[in-house]
Amino acid sequence: LHSQALAAAAAAAPARLGDPLHSVETPSLTVDLDVFERNCLKLRSVMEGYPSVSIRPHAKAHKCPQLAQMQLRLLGPAAVGVCCQKVAEAEAMVSGGIQDVFISNEVVAPSKITRMVALAAQGAHVSVVVDALQPLEQLAATARQWGASIDVLVEINAGQDRCGVGTPEEAARLAEHISRLSSQQNGSVNFKGIQAYHGGLQHVRDPQQRAAAVQKVVDKAAAAVEAISSKAGLKCQLVTGGGSGTYRLEAASGVFNEVQPGSFAFGDADYARNLQLGGQLGEWQQSLWVLTQVMSVSAARACAVVDAGLKAVSLDSGPPVLLETPNVAAGLVAPPPGSSSSSSSSSSSSDNAGGQLPAVSFEGVEFQNGGDEHGKLLWPQAIPQLPPQLPSLGTKLLLQPGHCDPTVNMYDSIVAVREGTVVAVWPVAGRGPGL
Ligand code: PLP
Ligand code: MN
């Protein structure tokens, strides 16, 4: 019996197909596929306004080939493949059937260069950025050895002072070097173009300020393209960059012909704080949620402690957010009496307080770091004659992550849900720091 129990524990998955959301284990990562699809269709319809610009969704957000396949299908013919940030992500995508991977990041270790070339040797179309000679030469030698071809883009420093060459002249010299190393035979590097990406600009809140900042990136990209043409005699077939906050600006620039947004499909609390041109908040609907359970309640402190701590939600871009609408819609809680949604049904649930759904107030609730395994949900205590309605012990709640990418990276699998029912559980196959 003991070994049976151990085996059952070892096989424990966060959810089984057909499970309702309230019986999914916690903490777990869930994606509402209907919303995920809507975000993809939204990006597609915006990008249909820029027919000469291709879409390469960034797989760093989900690291999951099943979601990548779904994105490519929904984004339509403009979607040419995926971006990856690490060789391990690219390997996960190719294993999952994605045939075109662009590593939008420098790959330096010879061992990783070999693994990347091996993907191309298996038949995948592989491209990568460089900003220095030494890894480029290593890549060219490895490609020759394996008889595989890799497309290479020069990364320029778009202002983030992360990777990338600093001047148009350096970009031209590196492009020329790539082209010198290339050959007509199979087994070589081919100069393809440039990447100019500035992560910091994605979350500039004001759309005018964001546009002005992206214009500087566009100018830098244009200067590099010009220098590569005039000094090296080479044409940039591809000018790629732009994330979920700026992609329209790059797409409209006339300089870029590919965008690489990643977070758009999930959304997060940080992206929800971006203003759009019309003045509305947030371009993307939230499809990604962390499901957590109340593990301790203190009425005196107006606090519910949940089982999502630092190992379940990333706090680098602000805390996760507890929102009423998704929790009520998912049938996890009843709204507090008198709230706008309190007339909706309060069907029973087994996990959430055995029968009657707990009524919870959501106004002004804040998440506070409670350590590795704990999160504190704090209710405002300003109005003592109106005590907040705290969730009862065992209540499950959906949290909107502060930052989607590092949150996803904390989970082995992602529970896919439609209308509150589990429809799939997929491994976060490219998970990890990027070995
Ligand atoms: N491209 C590159 C090079 C990135 O590093 C990132 C994210 O950090 C993205 C695209 C996607 O950005 P986002 O997830 O904000 O859309
Ligand atoms: Mn991110």
Coordinates of N, CA and C and ligand atoms in Angstrom, one line a residue, residues 60 203 263 268 271 403-406, ligand 2:
K60 N 9.9 32.3 -26.2 CA 10.4 32.4 -24.8 C 9.2 32.6 -23.8
H203 N 7.4 48.7 -22.3 CA 6.6 49.1 -21.2 C 6.6 50.5 -20.9
S263 N 4.8 38.1 -25.4 CA 3.9 38.2 -24.3 C 2.4 38.4 -24.8
D268 N 0.0 40.1 -19.2 CA 0.4 40.1 -17.8 C 0.0 41.5 -17.2
Y271 N 1.9 44.4 -18.7 CA 1.4 44.9 -20.0 C 0.0 45.5 -19.9
H403 N 4.5 39.3 -14.5 CA 5.3 39.1 -15.7 C 5.2 37.7 -16.2
C404 N 4.7 37.6 -17.4 CA 4.3 36.2 -17.9 C 5.6 35.3 -18.1
D405 N 6.6 35.8 -18.7 CA 7.7 34.9 -19.1 C 8.4 34.2 -18.0
P406 N 8.9 34.9 -17.0 CA 9.5 34.2 -15.9 C 8.6 33.4 -15.0
Ligands
MN2 MN 9.2 39.4 -20.6

